[in-house]
mmCIF file of C-alpha atoms (C1' of nucleotides) in Angstrom:
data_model
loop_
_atom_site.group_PDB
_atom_site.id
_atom_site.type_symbol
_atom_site.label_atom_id
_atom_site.label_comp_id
_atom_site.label_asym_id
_atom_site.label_seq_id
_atom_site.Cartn_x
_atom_site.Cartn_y
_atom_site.Cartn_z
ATOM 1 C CA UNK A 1 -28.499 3.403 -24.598
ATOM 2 C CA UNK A 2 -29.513 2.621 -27.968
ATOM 3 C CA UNK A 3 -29.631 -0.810 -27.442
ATOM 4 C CA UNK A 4 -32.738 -0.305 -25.408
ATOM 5 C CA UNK A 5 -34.272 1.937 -27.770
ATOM 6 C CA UNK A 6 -34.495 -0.872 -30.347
ATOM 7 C CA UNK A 7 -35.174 -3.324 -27.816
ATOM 8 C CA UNK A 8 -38.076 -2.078 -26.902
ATOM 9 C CA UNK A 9 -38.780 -0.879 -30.404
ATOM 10 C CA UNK A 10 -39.088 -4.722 -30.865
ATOM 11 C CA UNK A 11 -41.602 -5.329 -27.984
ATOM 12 C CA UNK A 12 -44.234 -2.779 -29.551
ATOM 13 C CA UNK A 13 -44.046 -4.232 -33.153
ATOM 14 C CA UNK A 14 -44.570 -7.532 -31.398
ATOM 15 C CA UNK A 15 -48.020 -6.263 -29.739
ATOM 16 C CA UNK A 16 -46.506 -5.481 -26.048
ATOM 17 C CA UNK A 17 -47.427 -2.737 -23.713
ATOM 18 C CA UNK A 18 -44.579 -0.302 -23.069
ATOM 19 C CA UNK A 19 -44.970 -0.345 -19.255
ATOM 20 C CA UNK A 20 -42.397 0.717 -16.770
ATOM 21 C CA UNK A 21 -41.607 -2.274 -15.370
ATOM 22 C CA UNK A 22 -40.872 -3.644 -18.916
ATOM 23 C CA UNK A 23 -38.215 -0.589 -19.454
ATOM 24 C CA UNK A 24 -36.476 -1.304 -16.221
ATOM 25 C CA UNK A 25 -36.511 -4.542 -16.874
ATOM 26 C CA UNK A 26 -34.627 -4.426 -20.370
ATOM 27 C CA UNK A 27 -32.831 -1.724 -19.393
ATOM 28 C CA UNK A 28 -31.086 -3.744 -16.175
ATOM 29 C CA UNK A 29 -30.650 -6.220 -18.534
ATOM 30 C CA UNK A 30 -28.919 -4.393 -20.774
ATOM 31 C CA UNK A 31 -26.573 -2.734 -17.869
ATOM 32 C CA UNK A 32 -25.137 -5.882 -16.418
ATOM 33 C CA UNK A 33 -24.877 -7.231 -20.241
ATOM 34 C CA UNK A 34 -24.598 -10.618 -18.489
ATOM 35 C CA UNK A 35 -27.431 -13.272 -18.026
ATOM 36 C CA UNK A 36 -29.171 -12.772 -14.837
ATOM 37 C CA UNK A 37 -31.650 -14.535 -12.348
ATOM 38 C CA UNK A 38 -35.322 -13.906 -11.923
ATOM 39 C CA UNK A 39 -34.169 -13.201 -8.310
ATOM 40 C CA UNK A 40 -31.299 -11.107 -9.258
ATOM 41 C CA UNK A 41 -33.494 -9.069 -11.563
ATOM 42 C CA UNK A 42 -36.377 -8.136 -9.082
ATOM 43 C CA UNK A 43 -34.012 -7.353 -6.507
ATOM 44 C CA UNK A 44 -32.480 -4.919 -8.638
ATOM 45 C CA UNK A 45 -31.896 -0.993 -8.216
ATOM 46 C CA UNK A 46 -34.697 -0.377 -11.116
ATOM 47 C CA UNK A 47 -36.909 -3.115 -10.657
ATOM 48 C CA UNK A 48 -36.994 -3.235 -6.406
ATOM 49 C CA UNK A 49 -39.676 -1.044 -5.222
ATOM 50 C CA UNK A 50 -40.521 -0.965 -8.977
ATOM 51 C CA UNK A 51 -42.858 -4.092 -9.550
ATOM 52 C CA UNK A 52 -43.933 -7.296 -7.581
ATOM 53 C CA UNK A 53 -41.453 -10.571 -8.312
ATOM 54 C CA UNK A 54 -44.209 -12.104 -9.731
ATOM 55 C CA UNK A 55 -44.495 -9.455 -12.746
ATOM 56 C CA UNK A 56 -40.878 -9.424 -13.710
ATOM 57 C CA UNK A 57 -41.703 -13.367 -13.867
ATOM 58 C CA UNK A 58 -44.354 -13.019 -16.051
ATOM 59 C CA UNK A 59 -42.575 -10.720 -18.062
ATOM 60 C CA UNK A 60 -39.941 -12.997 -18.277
ATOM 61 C CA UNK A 61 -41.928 -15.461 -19.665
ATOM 62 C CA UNK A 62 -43.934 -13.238 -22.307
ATOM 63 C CA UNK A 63 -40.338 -11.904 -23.296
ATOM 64 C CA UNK A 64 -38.697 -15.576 -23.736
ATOM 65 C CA UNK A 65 -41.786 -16.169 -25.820
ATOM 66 C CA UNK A 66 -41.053 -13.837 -28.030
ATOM 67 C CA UNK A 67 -37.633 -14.253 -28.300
ATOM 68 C CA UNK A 68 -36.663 -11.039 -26.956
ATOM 69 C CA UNK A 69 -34.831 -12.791 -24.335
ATOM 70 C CA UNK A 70 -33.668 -16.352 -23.682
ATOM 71 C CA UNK A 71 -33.623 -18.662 -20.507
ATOM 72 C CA UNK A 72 -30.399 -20.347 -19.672
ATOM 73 C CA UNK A 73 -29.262 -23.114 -17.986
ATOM 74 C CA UNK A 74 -26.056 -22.279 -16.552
ATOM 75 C CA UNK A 75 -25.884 -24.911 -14.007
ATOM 76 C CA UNK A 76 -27.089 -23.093 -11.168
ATOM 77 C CA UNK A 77 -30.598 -24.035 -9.259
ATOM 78 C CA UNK A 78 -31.820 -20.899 -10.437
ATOM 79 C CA UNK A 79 -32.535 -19.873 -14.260
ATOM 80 C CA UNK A 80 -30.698 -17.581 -16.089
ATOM 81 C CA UNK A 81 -32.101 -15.169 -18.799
ATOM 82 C CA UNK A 82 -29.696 -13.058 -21.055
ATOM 83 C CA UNK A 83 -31.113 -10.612 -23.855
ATOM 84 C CA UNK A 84 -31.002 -11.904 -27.518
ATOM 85 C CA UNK A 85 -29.773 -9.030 -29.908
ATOM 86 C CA UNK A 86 -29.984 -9.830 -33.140
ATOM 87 C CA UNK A 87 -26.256 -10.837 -35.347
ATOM 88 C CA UNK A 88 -24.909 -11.678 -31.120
ATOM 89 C CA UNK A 89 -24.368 -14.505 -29.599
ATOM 90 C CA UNK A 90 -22.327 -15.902 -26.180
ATOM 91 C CA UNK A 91 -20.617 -18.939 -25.333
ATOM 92 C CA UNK A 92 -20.157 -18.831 -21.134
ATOM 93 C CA UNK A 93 -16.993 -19.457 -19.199
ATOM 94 C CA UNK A 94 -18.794 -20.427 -15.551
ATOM 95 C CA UNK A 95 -16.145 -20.751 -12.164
ATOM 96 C CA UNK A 96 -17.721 -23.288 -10.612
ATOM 97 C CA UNK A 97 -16.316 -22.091 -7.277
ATOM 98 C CA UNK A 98 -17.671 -19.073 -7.345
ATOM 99 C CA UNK A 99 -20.270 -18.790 -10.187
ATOM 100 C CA UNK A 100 -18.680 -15.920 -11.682
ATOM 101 C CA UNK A 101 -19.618 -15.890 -15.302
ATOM 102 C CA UNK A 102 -17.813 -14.311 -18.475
ATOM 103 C CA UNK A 103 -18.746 -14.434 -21.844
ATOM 104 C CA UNK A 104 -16.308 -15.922 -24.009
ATOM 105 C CA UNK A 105 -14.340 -13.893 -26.665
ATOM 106 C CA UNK A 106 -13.231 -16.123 -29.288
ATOM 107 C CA UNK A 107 -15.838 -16.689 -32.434
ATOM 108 C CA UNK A 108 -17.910 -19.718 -31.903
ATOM 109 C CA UNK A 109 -17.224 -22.925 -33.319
ATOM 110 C CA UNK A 110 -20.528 -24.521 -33.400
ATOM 111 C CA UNK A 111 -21.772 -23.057 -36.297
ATOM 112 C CA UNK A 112 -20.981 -25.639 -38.762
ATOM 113 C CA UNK A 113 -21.948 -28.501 -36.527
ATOM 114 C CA UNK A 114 -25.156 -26.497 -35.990
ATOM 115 C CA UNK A 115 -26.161 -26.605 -39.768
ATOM 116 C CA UNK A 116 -24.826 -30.302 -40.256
ATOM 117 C CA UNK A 117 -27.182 -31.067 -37.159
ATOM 118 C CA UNK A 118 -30.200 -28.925 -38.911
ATOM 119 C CA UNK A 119 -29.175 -31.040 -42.371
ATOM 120 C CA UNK A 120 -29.357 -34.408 -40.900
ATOM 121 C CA UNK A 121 -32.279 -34.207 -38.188
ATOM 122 C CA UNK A 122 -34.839 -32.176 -39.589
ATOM 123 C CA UNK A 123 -34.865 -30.101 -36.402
ATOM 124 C CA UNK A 124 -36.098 -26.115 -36.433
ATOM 125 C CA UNK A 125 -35.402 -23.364 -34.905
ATOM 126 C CA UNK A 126 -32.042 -25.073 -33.720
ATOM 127 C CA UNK A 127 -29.842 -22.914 -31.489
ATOM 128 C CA UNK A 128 -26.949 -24.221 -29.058
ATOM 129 C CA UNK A 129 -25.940 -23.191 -25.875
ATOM 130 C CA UNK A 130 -21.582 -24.008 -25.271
ATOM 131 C CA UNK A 131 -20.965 -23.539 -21.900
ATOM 132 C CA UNK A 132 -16.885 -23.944 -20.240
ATOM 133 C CA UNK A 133 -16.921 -24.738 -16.799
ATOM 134 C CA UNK A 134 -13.315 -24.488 -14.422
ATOM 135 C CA UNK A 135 -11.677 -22.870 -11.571
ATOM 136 C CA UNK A 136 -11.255 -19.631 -11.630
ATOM 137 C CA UNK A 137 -7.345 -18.642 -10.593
ATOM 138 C CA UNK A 138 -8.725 -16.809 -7.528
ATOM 139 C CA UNK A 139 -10.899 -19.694 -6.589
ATOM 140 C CA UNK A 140 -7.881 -22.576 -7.302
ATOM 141 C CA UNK B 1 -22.450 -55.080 -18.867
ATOM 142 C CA UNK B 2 -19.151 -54.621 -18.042
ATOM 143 C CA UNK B 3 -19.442 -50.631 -17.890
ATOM 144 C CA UNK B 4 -21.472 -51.389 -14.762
ATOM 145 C CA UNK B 5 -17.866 -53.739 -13.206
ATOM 146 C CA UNK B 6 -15.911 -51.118 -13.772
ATOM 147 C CA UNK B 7 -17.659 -48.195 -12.392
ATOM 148 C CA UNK B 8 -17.991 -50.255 -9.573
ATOM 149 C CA UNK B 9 -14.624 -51.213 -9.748
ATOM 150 C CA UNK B 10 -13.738 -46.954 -9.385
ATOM 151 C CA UNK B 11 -16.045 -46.259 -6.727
ATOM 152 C CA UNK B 12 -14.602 -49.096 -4.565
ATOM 153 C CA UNK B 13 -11.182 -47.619 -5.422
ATOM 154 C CA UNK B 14 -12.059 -43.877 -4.181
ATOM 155 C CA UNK B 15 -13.859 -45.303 -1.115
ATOM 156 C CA UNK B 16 -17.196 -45.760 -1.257
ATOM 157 C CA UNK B 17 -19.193 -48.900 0.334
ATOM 158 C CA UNK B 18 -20.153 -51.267 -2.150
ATOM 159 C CA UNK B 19 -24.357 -51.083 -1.204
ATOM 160 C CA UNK B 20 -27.511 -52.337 -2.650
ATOM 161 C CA UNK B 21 -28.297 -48.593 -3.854
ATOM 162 C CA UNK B 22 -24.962 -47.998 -5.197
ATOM 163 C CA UNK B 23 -25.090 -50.947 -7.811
ATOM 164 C CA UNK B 24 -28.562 -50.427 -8.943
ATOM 165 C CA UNK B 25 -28.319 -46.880 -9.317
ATOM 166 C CA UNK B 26 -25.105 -47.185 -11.574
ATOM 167 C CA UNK B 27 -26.992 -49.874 -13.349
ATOM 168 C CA UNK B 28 -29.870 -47.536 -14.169
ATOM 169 C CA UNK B 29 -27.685 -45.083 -15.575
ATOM 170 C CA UNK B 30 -26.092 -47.539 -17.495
ATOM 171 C CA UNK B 31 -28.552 -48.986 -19.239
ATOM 172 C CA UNK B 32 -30.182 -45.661 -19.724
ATOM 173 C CA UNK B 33 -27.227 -44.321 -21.642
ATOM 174 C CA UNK B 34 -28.604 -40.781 -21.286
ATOM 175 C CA UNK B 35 -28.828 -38.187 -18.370
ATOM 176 C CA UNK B 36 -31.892 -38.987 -16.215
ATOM 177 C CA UNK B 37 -33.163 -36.903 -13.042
ATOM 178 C CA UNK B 38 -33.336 -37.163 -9.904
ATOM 179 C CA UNK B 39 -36.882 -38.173 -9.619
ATOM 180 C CA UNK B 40 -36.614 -40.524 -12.726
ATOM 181 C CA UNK B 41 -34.034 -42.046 -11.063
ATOM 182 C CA UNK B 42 -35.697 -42.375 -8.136
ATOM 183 C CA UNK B 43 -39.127 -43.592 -9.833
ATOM 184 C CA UNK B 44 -36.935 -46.730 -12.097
ATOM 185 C CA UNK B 45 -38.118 -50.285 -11.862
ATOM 186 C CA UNK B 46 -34.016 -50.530 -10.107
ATOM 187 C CA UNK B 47 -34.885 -48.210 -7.547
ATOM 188 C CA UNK B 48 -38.066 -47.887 -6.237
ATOM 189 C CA UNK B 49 -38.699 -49.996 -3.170
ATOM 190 C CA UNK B 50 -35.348 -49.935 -3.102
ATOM 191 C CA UNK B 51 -34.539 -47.072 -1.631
ATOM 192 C CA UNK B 52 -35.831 -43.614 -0.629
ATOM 193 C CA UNK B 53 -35.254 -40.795 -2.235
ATOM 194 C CA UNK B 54 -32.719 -39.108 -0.394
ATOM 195 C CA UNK B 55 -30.802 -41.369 -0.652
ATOM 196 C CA UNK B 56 -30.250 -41.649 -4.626
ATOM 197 C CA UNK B 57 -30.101 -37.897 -3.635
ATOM 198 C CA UNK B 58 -27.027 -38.149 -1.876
ATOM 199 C CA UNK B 59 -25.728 -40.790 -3.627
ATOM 200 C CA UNK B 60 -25.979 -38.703 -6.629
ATOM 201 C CA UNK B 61 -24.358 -36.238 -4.526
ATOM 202 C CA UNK B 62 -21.609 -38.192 -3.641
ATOM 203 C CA UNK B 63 -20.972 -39.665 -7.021
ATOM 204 C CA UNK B 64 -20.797 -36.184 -8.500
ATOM 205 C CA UNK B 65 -18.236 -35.356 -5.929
ATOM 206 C CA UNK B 66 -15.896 -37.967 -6.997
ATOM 207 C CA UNK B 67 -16.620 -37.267 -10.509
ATOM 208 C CA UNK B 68 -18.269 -40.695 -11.389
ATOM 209 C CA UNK B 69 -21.023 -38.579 -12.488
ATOM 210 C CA UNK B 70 -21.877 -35.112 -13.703
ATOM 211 C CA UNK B 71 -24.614 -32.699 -13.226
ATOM 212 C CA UNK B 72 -26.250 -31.078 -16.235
ATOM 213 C CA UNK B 73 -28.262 -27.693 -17.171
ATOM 214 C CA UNK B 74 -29.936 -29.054 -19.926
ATOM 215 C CA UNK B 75 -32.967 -26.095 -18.847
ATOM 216 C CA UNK B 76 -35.249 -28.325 -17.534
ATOM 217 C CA UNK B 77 -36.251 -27.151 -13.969
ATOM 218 C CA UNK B 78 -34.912 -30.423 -12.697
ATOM 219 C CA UNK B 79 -31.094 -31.249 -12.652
ATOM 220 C CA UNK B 80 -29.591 -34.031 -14.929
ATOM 221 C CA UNK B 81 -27.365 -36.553 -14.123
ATOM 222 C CA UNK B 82 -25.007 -38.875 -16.627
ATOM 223 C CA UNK B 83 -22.350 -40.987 -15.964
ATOM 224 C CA UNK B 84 -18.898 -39.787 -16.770
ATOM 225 C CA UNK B 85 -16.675 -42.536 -18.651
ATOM 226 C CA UNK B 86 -13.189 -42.559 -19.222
ATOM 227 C CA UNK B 87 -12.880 -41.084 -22.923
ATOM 228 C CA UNK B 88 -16.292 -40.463 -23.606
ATOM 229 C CA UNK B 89 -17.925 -37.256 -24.342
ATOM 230 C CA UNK B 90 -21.251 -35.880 -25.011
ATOM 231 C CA UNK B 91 -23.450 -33.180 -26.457
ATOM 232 C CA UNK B 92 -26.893 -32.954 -26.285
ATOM 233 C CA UNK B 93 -29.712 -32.147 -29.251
ATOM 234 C CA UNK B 94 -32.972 -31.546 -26.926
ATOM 235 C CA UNK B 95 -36.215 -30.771 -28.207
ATOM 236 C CA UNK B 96 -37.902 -27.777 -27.037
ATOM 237 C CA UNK B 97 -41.284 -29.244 -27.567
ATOM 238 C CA UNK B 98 -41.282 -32.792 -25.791
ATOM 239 C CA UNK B 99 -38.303 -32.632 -24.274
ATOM 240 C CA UNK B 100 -36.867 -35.346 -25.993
ATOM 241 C CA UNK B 101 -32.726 -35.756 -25.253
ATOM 242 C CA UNK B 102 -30.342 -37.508 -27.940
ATOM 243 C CA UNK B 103 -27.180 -37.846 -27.982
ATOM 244 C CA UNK B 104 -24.639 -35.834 -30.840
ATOM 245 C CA UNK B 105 -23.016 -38.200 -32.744
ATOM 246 C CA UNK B 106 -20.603 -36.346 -34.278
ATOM 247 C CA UNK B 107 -17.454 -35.280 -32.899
ATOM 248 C CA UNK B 108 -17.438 -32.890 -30.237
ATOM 249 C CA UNK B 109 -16.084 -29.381 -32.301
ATOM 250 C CA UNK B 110 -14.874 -27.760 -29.181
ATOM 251 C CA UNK B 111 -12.111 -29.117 -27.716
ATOM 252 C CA UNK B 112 -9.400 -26.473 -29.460
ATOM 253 C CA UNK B 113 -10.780 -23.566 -28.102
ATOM 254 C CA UNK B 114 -11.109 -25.190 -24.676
ATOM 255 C CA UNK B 115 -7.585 -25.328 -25.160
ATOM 256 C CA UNK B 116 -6.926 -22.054 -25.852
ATOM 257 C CA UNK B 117 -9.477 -20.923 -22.705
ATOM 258 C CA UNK B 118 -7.285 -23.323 -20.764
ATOM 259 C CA UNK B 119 -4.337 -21.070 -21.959
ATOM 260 C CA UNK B 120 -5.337 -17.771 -22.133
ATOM 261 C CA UNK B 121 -7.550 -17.738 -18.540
ATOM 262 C CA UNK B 122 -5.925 -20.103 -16.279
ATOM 263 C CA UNK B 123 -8.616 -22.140 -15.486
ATOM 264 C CA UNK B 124 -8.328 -25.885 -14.242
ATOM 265 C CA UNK B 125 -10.087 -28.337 -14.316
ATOM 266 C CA UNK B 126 -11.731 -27.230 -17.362
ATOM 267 C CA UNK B 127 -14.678 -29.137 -19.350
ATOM 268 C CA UNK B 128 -17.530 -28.098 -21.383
ATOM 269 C CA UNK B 129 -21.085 -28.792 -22.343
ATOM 270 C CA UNK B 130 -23.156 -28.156 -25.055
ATOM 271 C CA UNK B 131 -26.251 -28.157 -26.613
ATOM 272 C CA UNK B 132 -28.613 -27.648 -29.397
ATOM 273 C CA UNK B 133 -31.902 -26.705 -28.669
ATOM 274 C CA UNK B 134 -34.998 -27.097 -31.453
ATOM 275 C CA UNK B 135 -38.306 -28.922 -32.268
ATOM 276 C CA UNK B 136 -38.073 -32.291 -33.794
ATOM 277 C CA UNK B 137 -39.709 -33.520 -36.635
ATOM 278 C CA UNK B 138 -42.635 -35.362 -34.734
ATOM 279 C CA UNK B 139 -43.442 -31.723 -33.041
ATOM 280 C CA UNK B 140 -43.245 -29.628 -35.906
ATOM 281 C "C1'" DG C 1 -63.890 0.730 -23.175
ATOM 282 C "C1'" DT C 2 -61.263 -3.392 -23.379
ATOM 283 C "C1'" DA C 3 -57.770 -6.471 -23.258
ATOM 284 C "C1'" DA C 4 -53.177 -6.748 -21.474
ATOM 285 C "C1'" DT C 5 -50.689 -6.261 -17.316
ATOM 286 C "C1'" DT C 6 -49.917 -6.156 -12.313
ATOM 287 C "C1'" DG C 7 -49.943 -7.141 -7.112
ATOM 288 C "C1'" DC C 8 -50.655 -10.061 -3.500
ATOM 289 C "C1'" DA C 9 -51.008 -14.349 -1.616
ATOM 290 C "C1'" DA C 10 -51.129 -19.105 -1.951
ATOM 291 C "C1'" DA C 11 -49.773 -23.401 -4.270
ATOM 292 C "C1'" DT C 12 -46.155 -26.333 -6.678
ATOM 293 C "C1'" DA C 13 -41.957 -28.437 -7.767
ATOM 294 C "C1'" DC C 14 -37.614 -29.842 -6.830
ATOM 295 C "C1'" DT C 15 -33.947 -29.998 -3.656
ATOM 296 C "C1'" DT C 16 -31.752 -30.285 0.730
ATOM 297 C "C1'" DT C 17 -31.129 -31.395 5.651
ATOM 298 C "C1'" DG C 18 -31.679 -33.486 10.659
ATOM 299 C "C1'" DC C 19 -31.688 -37.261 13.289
ATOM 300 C "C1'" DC C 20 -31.336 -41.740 14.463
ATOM 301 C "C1'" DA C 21 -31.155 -46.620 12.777
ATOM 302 C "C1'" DC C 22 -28.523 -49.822 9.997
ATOM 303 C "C1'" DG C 23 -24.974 -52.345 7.235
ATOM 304 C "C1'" DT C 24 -20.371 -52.749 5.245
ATOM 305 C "C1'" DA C 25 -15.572 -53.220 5.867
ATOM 306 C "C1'" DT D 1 -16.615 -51.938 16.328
ATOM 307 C "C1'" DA D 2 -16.716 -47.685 13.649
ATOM 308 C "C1'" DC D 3 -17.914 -44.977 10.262
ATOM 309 C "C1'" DG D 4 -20.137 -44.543 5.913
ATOM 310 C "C1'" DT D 5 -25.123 -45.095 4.402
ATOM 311 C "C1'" DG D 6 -30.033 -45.237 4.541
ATOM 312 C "C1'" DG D 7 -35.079 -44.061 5.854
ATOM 313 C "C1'" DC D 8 -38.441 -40.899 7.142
ATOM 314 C "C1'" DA D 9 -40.131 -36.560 7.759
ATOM 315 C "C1'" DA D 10 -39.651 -31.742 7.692
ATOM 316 C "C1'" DA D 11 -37.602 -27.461 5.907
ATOM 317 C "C1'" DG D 12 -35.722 -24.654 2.184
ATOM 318 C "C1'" DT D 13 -35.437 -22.437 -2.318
ATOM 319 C "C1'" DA D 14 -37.080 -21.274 -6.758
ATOM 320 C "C1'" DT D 15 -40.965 -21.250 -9.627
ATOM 321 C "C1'" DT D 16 -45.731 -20.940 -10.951
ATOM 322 C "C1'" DT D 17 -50.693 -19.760 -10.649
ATOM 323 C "C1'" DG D 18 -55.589 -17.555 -9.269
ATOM 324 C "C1'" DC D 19 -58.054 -13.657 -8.960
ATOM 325 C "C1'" DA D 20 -59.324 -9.088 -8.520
ATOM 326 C "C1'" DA D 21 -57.500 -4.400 -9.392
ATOM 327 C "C1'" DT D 22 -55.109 -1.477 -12.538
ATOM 328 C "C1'" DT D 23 -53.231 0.501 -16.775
ATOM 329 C "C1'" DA D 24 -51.870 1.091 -21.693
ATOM 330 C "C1'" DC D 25 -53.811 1.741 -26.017
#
DNA sequence: GTAATTGCAAATACTTTGCCACGTA
DNA sequence: TACGTGGCAAAGTATTTGCAATTAC
């Protein structure tokens, strides 16, 4: 639960509230430790009940802003938003039978693409998203 | 022009009807030579007046089905579409700024661990996509 | 006290479907 | 002829916004 200490250690030095809907929020976030939908997050144990769908939206948004947390493609008709920790990062391993979605173990091997890319196109701020898409062995 | 013949050619072979909206929707894509949407697809000089909507919407349905074409994240609210061609593969550098989609021209770095996911999961059918995500020169 | 944040409700955007007419094989 | 396709219009799903009330600092 440390991870949500500093997390929201973060969001103050950046200048937002601390409100309880932006604890639960980061918190649930931090529980599933998998990217989730806005719809998936304000149906949520901590967030139902909690807070309207339209402030874990907005919240959404201020956090992407900052680059607290980061919206995803994923394939699905619905975005997906997974928490950026500082030193981590995820490459996705998607069923696309049944959407189930793992992270993917082995080290990344974008990185040196990534600078050669940064090198020769003048681009900032460049990040990548590597996404693997199959069927799952329960889904084949 | 000759793309255009043979992904005619392959659609003819898996079954579907050789129509009006087929040809000029392959033809868009085509000349293109980057994923477009749905409603840019449906907007083209090709295409409008040509047919309605729903119907590139199913035909881009259909298409995906028989893996002529595949459907991309690329986090945009609106889906991408790009023709898949026999040996050819993609990544994406998008700017965050004006949207602006190029194609990577340097060899894809993936393909060895997709083996190993391929190996170590059991997943079929297995394919990837990635992208880099930053703000070009002209919006920095 | 004041500016950021929230709730509710309504508006958008993009996608998807029903039903019947039409065209290709 | 028969079945895949197409047009039009309506419904569905996910996102986004306006405005007044509330809350953190």
């Amino acid at each position: 639960m440390d991870a949500l200490k500093q997390t929201i250690t973060r969001c103050r030095n950046l200048g937002l509230r601390r409100t309880k809907a932006l604890e639960e929020l980061l918190a649930t976030l931090i529980e599933a430790d998998r990217p989730m939908t806005l719809a998936e997050l304000a149906a949520s144990k901590r967030l139902t009940d909690q807070c309207d769908k339209a402030t874990v939206y907005r919240l959404l948004q201020r956090l992407t802003d900052h680059a607290i947390i980061r919206r995803l493609g994923l394939h699905e008709r619905a975005a997906y938003f997974t928490l950026l920790q500082p030193g981590k990062h995820s490459d996705y391993l998607i069923c696309t039978g049944c959407g189930k979605i793992d992270a993917v173990k082995a080290p990344c091997p974008v990185h040196k693409l990534e600078e050669e890319i940064r090198e020769k196109t003048g681009y900032q701020n460049l990040y990548h998203e590597l996404e693997f898409f199959g069927t799952c062995p329960a889904c084949a």
